[in-house]
Short mmCIF file of C-alpha atoms in Angstrom, two decimals:
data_model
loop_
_atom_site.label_atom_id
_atom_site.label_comp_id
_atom_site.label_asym_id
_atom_site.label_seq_id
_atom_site.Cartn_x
_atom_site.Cartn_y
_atom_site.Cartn_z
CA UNK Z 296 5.22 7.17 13.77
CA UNK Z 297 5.68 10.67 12.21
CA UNK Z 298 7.27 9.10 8.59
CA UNK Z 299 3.76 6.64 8.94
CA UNK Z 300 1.57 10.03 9.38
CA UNK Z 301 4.08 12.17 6.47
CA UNK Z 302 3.53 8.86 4.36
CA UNK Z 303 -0.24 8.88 4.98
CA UNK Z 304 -1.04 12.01 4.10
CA UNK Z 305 1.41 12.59 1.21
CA UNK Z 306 1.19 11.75 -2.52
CA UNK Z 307 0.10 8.86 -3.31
CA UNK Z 308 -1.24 7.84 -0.53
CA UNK Z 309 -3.07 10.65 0.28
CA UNK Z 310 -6.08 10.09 -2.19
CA UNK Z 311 -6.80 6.51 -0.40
CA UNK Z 312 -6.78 8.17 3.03
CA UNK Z 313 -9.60 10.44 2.05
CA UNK Z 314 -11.21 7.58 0.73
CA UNK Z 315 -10.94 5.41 3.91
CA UNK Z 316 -12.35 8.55 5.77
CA UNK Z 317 -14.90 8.62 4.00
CA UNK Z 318 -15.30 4.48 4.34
CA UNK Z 319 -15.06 5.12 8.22
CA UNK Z 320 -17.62 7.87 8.21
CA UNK Z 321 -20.07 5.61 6.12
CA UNK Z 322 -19.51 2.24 8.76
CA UNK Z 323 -20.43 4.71 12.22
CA UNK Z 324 -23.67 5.64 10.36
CA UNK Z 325 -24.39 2.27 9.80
CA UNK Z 326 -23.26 1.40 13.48
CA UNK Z 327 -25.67 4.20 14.55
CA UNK Z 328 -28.24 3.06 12.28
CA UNK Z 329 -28.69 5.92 9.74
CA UNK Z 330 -28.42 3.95 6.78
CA UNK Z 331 -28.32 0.36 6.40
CA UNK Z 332 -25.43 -1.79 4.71
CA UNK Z 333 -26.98 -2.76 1.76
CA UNK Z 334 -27.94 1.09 0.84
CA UNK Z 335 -25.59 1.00 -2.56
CA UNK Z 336 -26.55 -2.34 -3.56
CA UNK Z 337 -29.51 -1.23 -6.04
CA UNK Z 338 -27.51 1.12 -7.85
CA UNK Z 339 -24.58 -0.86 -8.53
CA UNK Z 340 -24.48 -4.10 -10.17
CA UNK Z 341 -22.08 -6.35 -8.23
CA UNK Z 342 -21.97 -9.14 -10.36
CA UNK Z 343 -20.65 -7.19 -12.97
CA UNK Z 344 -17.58 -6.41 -10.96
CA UNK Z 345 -17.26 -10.32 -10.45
CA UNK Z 346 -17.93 -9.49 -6.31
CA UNK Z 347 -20.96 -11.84 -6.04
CA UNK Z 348 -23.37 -11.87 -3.29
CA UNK Z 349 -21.83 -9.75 -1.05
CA UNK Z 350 -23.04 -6.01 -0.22
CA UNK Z 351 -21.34 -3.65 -2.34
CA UNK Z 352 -20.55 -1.85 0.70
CA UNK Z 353 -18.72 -4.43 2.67
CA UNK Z 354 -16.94 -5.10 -0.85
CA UNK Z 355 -15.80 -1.16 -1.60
CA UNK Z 356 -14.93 -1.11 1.86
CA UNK Z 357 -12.43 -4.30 1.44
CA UNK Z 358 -11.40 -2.59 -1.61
CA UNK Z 359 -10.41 0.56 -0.04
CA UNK Z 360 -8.37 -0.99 2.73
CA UNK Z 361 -6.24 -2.79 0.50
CA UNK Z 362 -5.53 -0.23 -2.20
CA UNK Z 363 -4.73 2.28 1.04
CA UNK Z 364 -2.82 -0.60 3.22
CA UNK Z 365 -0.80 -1.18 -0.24
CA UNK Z 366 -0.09 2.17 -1.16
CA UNK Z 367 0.94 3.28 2.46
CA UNK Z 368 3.29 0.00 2.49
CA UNK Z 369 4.38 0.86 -0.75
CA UNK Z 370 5.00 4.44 0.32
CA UNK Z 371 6.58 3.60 3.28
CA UNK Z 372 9.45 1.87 1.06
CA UNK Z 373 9.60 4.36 -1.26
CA UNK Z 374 10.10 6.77 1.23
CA UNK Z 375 14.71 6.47 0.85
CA UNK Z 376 13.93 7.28 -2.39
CA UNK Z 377 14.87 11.06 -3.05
CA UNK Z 378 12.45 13.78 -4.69
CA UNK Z 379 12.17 14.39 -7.99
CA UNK Z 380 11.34 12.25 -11.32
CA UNK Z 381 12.05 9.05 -10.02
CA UNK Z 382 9.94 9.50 -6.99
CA UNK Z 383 7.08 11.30 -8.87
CA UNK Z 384 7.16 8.14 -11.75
CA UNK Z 385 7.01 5.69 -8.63
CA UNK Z 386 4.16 7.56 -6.82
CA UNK Z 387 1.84 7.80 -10.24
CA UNK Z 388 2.73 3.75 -10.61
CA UNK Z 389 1.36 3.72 -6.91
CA UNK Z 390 -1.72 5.02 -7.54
CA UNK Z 391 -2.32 3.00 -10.42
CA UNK Z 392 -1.18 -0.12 -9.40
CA UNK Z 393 -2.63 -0.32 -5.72
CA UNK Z 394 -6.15 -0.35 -6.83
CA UNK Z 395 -5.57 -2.98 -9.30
CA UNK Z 396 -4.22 -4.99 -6.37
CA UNK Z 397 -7.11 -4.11 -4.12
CA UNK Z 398 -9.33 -5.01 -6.63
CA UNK Z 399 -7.55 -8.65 -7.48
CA UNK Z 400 -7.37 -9.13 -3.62
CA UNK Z 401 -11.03 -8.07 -2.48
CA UNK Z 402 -12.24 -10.77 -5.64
CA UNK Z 403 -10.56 -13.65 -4.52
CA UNK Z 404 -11.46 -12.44 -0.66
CA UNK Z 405 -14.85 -12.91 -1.83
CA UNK Z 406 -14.76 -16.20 -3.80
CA UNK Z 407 -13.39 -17.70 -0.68
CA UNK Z 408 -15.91 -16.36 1.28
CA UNK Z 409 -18.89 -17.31 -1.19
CA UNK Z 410 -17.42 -21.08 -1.09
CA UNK Z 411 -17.40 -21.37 2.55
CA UNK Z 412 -20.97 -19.41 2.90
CA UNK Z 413 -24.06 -21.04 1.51
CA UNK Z 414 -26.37 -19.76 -0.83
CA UNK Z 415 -29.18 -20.72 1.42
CA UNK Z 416 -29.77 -20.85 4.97
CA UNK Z 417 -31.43 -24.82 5.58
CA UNK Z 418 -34.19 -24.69 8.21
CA UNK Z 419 -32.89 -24.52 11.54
CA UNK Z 420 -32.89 -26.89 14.45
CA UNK Z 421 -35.26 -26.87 16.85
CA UNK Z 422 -35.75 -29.14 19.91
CA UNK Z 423 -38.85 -30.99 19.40
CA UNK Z 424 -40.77 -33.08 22.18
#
């Protein structure tokens, strides 16, 4: 548990923790209802990050999970690997490769949702006498 908590809170993984904080933070206002889910989803254009339909939100919060799970997993094997260079070269490809990943992940998380959800809700069934 401590090497999980050093990992977490040390280069790179470090920048995606804050960012999941701040994820965290953003869901228990929405739980409490002091902002709604689909607050971000006038100011930035989903479709041009290929993410369909789906609240910005929900999809930077997917995002961030990933690139943080990645980079702590990644972390967490890099962790033998002694200080210096080597180490500092394989935390930099880290943090540039784990949001790449996220990103790749959270699209095709989202085309398999989209296919399974439809556009449309049909009308409902009601009992009729």
């Amino acid at each position: 548990m401590r090497t999980f908590a050093e990992v977490a809170v040390g280069f790179p993984v470090f920048h995606f923790t804050v960012v999941l904080l701040v994820v965290a933070a953003f869901w228990l206002l929405v739980a409490v209802g002091a902002v709604g889910s689909r607050c971000f989803d006038k100011d930035v254009d989903a479709a041009a990050w290929r993410l369909g339909e789906v609240p910005v939100a929900v999809s930077f919060s997917l995002m961030t999970v990933f690139a943080w799970s990645g980079a702590l997993a990644a972390g967490l094997l890099l962790e033998p690997v002694s200080g210096g260079t080597v180490r500092a070269l394989t935390g930099f490809a880290v943090l540039v490769a784990a949001p790449v990943a996220a990103s790749l992940a959270t699209r095709l998380l989202v085309r398999l949702w989209r296919r399974h959800v439809p556009d449309e809700r049909g009308p409902s069934r009601t009992a009729t006498s």
